[in-house]
PDB file of C-alpha atoms in Angstrom:
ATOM      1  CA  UNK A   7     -72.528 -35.745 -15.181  1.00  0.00           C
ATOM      2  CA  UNK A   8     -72.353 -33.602 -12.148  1.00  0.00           C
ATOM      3  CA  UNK A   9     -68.582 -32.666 -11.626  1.00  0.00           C
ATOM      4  CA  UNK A  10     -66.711 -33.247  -8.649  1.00  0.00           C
ATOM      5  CA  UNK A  11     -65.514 -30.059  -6.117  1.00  0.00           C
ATOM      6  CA  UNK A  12     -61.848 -31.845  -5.758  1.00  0.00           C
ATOM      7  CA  UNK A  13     -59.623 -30.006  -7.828  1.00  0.00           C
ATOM      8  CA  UNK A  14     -60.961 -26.795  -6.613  1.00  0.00           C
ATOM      9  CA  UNK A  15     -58.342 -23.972  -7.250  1.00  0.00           C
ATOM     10  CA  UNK A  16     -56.871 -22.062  -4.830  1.00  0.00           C
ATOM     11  CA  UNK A  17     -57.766 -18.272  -4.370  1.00  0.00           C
ATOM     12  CA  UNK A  18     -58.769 -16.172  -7.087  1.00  0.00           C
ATOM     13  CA  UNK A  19     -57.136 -19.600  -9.603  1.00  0.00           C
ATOM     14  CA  UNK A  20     -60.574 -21.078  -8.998  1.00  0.00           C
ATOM     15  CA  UNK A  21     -62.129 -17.824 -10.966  1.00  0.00           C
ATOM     16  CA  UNK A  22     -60.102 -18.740 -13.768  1.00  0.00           C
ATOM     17  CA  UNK A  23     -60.661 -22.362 -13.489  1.00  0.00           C
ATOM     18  CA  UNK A  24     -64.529 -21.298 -13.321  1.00  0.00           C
ATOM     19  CA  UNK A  25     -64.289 -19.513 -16.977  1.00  0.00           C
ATOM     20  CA  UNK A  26     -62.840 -22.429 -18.341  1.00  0.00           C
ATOM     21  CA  UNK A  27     -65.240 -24.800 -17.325  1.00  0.00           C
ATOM     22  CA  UNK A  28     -68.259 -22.346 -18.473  1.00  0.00           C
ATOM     23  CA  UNK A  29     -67.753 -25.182 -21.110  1.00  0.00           C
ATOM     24  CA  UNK A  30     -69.165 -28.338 -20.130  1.00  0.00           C
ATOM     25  CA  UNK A  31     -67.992 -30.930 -23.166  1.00  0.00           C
ATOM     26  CA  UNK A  32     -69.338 -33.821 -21.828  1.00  0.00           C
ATOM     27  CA  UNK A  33     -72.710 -32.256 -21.200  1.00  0.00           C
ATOM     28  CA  UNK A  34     -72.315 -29.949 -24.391  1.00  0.00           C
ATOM     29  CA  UNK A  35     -73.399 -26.858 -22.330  1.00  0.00           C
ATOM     30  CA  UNK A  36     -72.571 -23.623 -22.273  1.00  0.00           C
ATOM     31  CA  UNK A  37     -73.131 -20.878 -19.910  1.00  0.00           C
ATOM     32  CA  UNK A  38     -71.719 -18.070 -22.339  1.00  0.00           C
ATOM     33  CA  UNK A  39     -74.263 -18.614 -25.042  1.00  0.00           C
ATOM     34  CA  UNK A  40     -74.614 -14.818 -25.085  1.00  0.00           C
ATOM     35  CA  UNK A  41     -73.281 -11.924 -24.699  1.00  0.00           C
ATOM     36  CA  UNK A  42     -75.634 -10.807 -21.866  1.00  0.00           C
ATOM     37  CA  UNK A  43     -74.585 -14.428 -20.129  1.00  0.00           C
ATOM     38  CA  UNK A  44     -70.933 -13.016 -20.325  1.00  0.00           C
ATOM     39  CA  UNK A  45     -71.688  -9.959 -18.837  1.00  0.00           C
ATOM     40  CA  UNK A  46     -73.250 -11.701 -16.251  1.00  0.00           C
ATOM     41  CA  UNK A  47     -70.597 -14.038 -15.591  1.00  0.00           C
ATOM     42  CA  UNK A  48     -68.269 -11.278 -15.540  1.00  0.00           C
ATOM     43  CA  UNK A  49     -70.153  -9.417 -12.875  1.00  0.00           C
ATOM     44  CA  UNK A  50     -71.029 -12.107 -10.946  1.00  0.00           C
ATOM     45  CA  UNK A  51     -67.631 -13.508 -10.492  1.00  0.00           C
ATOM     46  CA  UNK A  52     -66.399  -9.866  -9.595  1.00  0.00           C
ATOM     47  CA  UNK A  53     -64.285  -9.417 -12.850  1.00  0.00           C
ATOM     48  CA  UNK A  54     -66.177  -6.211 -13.694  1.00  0.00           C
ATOM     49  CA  UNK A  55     -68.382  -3.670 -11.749  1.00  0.00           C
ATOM     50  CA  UNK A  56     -72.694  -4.458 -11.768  1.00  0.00           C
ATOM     51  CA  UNK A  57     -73.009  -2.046 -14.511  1.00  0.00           C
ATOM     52  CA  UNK A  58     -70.373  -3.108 -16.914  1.00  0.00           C
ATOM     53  CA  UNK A  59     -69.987   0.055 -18.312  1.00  0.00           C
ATOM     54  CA  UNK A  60     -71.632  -0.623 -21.870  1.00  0.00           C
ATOM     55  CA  UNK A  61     -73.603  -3.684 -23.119  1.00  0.00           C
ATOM     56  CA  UNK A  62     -71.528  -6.461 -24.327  1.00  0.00           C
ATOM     57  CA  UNK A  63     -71.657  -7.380 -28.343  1.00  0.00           C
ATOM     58  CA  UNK A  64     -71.748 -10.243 -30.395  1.00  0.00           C
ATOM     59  CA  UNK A  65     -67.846  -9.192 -31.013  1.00  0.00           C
ATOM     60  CA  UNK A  66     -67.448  -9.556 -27.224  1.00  0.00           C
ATOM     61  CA  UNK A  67     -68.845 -13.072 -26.958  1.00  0.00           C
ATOM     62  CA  UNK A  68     -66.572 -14.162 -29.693  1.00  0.00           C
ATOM     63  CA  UNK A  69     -63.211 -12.526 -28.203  1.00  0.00           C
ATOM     64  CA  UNK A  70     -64.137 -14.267 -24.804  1.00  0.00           C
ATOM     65  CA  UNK A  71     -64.730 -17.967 -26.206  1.00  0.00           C
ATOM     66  CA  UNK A  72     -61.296 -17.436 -27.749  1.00  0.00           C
ATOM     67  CA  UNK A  73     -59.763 -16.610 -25.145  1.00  0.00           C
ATOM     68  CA  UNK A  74     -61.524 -19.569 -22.920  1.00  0.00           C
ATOM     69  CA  UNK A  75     -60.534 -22.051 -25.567  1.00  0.00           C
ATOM     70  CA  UNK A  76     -56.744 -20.423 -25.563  1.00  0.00           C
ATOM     71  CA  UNK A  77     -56.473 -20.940 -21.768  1.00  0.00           C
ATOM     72  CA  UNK A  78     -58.046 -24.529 -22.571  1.00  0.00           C
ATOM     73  CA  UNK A  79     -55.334 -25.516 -24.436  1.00  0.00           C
ATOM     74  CA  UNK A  80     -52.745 -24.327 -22.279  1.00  0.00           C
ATOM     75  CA  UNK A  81     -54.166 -25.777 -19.231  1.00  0.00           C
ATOM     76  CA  UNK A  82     -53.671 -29.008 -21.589  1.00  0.00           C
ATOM     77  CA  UNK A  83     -49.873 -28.415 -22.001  1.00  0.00           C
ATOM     78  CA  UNK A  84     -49.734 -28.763 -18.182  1.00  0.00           C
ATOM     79  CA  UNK A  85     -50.506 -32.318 -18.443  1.00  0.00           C
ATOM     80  CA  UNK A  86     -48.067 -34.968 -18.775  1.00  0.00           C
ATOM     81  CA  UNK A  87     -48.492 -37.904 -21.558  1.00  0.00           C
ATOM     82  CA  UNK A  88     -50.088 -40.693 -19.937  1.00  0.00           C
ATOM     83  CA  UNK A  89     -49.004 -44.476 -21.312  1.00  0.00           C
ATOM     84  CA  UNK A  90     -50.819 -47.613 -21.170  1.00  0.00           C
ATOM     85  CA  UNK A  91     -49.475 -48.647 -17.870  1.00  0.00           C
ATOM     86  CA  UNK A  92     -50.425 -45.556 -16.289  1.00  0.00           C
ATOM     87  CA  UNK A  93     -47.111 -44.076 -16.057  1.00  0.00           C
ATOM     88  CA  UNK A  94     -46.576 -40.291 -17.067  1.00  0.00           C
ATOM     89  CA  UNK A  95     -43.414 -39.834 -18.773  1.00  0.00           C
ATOM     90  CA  UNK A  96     -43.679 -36.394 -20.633  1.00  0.00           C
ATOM     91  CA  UNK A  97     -45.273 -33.441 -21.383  1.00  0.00           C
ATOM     92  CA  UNK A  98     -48.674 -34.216 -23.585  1.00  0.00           C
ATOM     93  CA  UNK A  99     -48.016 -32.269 -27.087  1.00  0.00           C
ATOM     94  CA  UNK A 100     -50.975 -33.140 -28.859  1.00  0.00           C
ATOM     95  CA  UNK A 101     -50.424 -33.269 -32.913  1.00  0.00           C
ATOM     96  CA  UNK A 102     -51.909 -31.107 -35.129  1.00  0.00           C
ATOM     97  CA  UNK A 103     -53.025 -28.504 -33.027  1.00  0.00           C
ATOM     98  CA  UNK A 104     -50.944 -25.258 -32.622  1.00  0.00           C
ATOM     99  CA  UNK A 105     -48.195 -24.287 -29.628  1.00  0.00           C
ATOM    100  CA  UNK A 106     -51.063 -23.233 -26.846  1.00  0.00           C
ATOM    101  CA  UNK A 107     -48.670 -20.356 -25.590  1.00  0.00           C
ATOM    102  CA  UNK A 108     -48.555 -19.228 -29.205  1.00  0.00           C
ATOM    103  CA  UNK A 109     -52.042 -18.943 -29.511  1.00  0.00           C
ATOM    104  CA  UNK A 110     -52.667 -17.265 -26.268  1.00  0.00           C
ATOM    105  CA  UNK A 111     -49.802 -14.701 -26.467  1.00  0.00           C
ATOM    106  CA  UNK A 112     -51.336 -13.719 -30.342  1.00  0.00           C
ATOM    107  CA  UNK A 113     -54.535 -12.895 -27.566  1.00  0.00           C
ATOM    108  CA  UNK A 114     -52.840 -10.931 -24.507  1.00  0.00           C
ATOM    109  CA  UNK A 115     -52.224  -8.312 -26.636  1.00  0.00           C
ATOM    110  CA  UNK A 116     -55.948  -7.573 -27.212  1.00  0.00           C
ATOM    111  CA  UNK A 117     -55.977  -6.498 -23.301  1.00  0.00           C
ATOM    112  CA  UNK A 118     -53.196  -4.506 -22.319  1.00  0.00           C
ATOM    113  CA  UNK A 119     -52.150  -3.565 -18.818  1.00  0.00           C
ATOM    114  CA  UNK A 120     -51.203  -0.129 -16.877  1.00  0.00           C
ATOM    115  CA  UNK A 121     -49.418  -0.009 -13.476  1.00  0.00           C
ATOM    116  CA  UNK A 122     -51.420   1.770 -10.731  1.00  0.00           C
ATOM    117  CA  UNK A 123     -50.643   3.185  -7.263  1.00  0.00           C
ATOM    118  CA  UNK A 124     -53.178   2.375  -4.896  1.00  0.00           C
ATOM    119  CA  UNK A 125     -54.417   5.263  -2.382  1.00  0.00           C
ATOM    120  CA  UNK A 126     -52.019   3.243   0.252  1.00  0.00           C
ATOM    121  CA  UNK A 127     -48.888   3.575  -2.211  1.00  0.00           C
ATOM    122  CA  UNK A 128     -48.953  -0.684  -3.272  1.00  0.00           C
ATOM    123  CA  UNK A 129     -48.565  -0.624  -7.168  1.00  0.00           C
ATOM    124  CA  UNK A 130     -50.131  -2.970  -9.078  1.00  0.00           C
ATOM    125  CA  UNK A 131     -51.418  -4.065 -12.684  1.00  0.00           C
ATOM    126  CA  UNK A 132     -54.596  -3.300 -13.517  1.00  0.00           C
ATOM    127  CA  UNK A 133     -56.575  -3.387 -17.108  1.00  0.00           C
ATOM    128  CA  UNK A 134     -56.090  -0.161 -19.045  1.00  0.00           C
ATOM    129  CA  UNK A 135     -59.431  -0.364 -19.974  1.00  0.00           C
ATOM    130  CA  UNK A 136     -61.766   1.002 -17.247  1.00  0.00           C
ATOM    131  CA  UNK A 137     -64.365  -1.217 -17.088  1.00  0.00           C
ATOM    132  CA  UNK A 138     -66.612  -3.481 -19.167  1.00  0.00           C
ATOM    133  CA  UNK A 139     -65.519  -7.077 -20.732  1.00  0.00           C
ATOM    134  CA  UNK A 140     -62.110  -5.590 -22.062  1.00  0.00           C
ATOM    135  CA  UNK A 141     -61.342  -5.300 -18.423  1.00  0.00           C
ATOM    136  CA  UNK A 142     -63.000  -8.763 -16.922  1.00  0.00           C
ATOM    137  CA  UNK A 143     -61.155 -10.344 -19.283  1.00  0.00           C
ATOM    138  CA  UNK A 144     -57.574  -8.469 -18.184  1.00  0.00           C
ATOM    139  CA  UNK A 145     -58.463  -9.201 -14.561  1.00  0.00           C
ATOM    140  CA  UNK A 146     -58.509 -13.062 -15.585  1.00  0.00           C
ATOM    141  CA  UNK A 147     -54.980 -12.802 -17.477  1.00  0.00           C
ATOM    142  CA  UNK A 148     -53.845 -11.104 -14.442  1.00  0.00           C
ATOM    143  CA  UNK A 149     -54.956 -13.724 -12.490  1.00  0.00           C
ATOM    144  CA  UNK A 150     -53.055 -16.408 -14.503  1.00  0.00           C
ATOM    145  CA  UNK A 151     -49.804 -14.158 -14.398  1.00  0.00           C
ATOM    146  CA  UNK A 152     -50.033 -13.893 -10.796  1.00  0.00           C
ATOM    147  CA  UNK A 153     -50.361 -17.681 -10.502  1.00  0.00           C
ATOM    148  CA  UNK A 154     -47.066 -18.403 -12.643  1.00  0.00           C
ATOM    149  CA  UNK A 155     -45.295 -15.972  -9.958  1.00  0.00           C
ATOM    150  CA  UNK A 156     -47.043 -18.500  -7.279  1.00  0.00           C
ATOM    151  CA  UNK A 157     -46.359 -21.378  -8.865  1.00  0.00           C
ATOM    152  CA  UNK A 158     -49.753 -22.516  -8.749  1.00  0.00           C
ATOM    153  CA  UNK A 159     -50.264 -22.406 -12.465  1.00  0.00           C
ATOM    154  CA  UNK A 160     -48.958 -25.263 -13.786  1.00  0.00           C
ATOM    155  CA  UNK A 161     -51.016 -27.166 -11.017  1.00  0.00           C
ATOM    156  CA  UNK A 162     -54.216 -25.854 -13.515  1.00  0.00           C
ATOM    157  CA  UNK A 163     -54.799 -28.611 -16.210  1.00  0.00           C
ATOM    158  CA  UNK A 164     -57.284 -29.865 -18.100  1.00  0.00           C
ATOM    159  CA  UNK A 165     -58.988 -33.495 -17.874  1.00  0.00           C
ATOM    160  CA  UNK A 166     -56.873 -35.685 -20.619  1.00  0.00           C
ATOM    161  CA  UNK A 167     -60.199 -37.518 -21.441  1.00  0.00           C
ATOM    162  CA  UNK A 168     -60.570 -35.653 -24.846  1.00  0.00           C
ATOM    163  CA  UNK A 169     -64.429 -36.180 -23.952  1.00  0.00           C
ATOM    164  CA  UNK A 170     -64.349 -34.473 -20.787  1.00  0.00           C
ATOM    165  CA  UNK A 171     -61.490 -31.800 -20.512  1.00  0.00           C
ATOM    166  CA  UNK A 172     -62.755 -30.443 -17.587  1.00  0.00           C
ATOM    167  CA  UNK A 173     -60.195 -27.989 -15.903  1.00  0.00           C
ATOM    168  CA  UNK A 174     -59.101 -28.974 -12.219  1.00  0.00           C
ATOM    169  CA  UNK A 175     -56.292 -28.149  -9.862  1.00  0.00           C
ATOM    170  CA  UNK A 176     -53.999 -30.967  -9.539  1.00  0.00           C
ATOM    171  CA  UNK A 177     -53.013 -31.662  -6.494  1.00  0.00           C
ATOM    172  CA  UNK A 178     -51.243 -34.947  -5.880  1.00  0.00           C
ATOM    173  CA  UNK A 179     -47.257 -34.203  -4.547  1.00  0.00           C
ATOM    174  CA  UNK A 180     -45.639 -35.384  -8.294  1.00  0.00           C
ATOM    175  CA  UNK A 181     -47.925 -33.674  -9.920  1.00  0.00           C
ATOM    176  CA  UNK A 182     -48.495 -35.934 -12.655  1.00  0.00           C
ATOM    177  CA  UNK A 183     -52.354 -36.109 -11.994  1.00  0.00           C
ATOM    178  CA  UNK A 184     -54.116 -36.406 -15.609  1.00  0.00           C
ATOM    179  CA  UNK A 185     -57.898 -36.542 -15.183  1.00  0.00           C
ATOM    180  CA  UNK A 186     -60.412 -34.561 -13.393  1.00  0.00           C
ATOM    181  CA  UNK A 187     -61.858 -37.757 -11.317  1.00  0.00           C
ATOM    182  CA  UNK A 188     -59.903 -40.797 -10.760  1.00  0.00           C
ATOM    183  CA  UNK A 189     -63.170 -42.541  -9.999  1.00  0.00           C
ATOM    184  CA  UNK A 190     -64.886 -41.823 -13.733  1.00  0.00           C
ATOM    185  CA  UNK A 191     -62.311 -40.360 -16.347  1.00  0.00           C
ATOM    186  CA  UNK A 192     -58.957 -42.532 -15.337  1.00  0.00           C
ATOM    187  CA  UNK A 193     -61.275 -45.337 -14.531  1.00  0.00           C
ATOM    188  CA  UNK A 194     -62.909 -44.861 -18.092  1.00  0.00           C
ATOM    189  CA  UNK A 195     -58.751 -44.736 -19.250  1.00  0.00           C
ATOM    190  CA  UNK A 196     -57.841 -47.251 -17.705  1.00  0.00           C
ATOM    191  CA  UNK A 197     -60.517 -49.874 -19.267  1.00  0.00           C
ATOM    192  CA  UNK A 198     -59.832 -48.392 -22.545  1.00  0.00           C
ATOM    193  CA  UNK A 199     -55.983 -49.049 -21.945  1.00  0.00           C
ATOM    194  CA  UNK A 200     -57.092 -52.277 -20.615  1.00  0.00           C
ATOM    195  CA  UNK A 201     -59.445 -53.076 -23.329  1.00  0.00           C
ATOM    196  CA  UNK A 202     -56.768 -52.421 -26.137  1.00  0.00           C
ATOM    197  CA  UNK A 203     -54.138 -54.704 -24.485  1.00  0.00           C
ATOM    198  CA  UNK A 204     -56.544 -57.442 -24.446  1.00  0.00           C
ATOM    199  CA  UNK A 205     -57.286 -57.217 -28.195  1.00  0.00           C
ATOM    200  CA  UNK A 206     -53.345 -56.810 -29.175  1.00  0.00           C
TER     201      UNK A 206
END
């Protein structure tokens, strides 16, 4: 299924959002199936220089999906439980699974941070590594940091269709928007809901 553009994130967000949804669950693709397809994401979204500074390893690949699936789940938190009657009453806490900003703080650690002076005297963070994936993947925790001082980052969820999860940028004023299309996943929710009614 071809995904909508509404939801787009704003600014550098939608890079973020972008890594996420390398993962296509529905379609069960994925465009980091290597680690030269990481490298090249990581290039072409401008996360790390053309020549990457060394060839990305299987150990690479691995660190990255992690990370993906980490943001995953917290983009999840974000939503907000859904009932029957389409009402959104609190924050979705799936069972069973552990506390998302457990399991991406254990991660953040992996990619540490420096503050640097620009030649115009602005400091900023930057990735202590140089260059390469250590540092694509700082520049995309960096981005999610700088969204929580925006207060676009709780905006950032993740479809609730367990089938779908597809990460888009919610943008309704109450902010209680749960699926990526209203038109196919809370249409597909809603007949489910529907459907479950009926037979009770």
């Amino acid at each position: 299924m071809a995904k909508s553009p509404i939801g787009q994130a704003p600014g550098d967000l939608a890079i973020l959002q972008a890594f996420v949804n390398t993962r296509d669950i529905e379609a069960g693709s994925d465009e980091l199936a290597s680690p030269p397809d990481l490298d090249r994401w990581l290039a072409e979204h401008g996360l790390t220089a053309p020549d990457g500074g060394h060839e990305p390893v299987s150990a690479d690949l691995s660190q990255a999906l992690e990370l993906r699936e980490a943001l995953r789940a917290t983009l999840k938190s974000h939503l907000r439980q859904v009932d029957a009657a389409g009402a959104a009453p609190a924050r979705f806490a799936p069972a069973n699974e552990p506390d998302p900003a457990v399991r991406l703080g254990g991660l953040v650690s992996n990619w540490p941070v420096l503050l640097r002076a620009s030649p115009d005297g602005v400091v900023r963070l930057a990735p202590a590594a140089p260059r390469g994936v250590a540092a694509g993947l700082t520049r995309l925790l960096l981005i999610a940091a700088e969204a929580a001082t925006l207060g676009t980052w709780p905006r950032l969820k993740v479809c609730s269709s367990d089938d779908c999860q597809w990460a888009f940028y919610d943008r309704s004023p109450t902010r209680n928007g749960c699926w990526c299309s209203m038109q196919i996943c809370g249409s597909r929710a809603k007949s489910r809901a529907y459907r479950a009614r009926q037979a009770t």
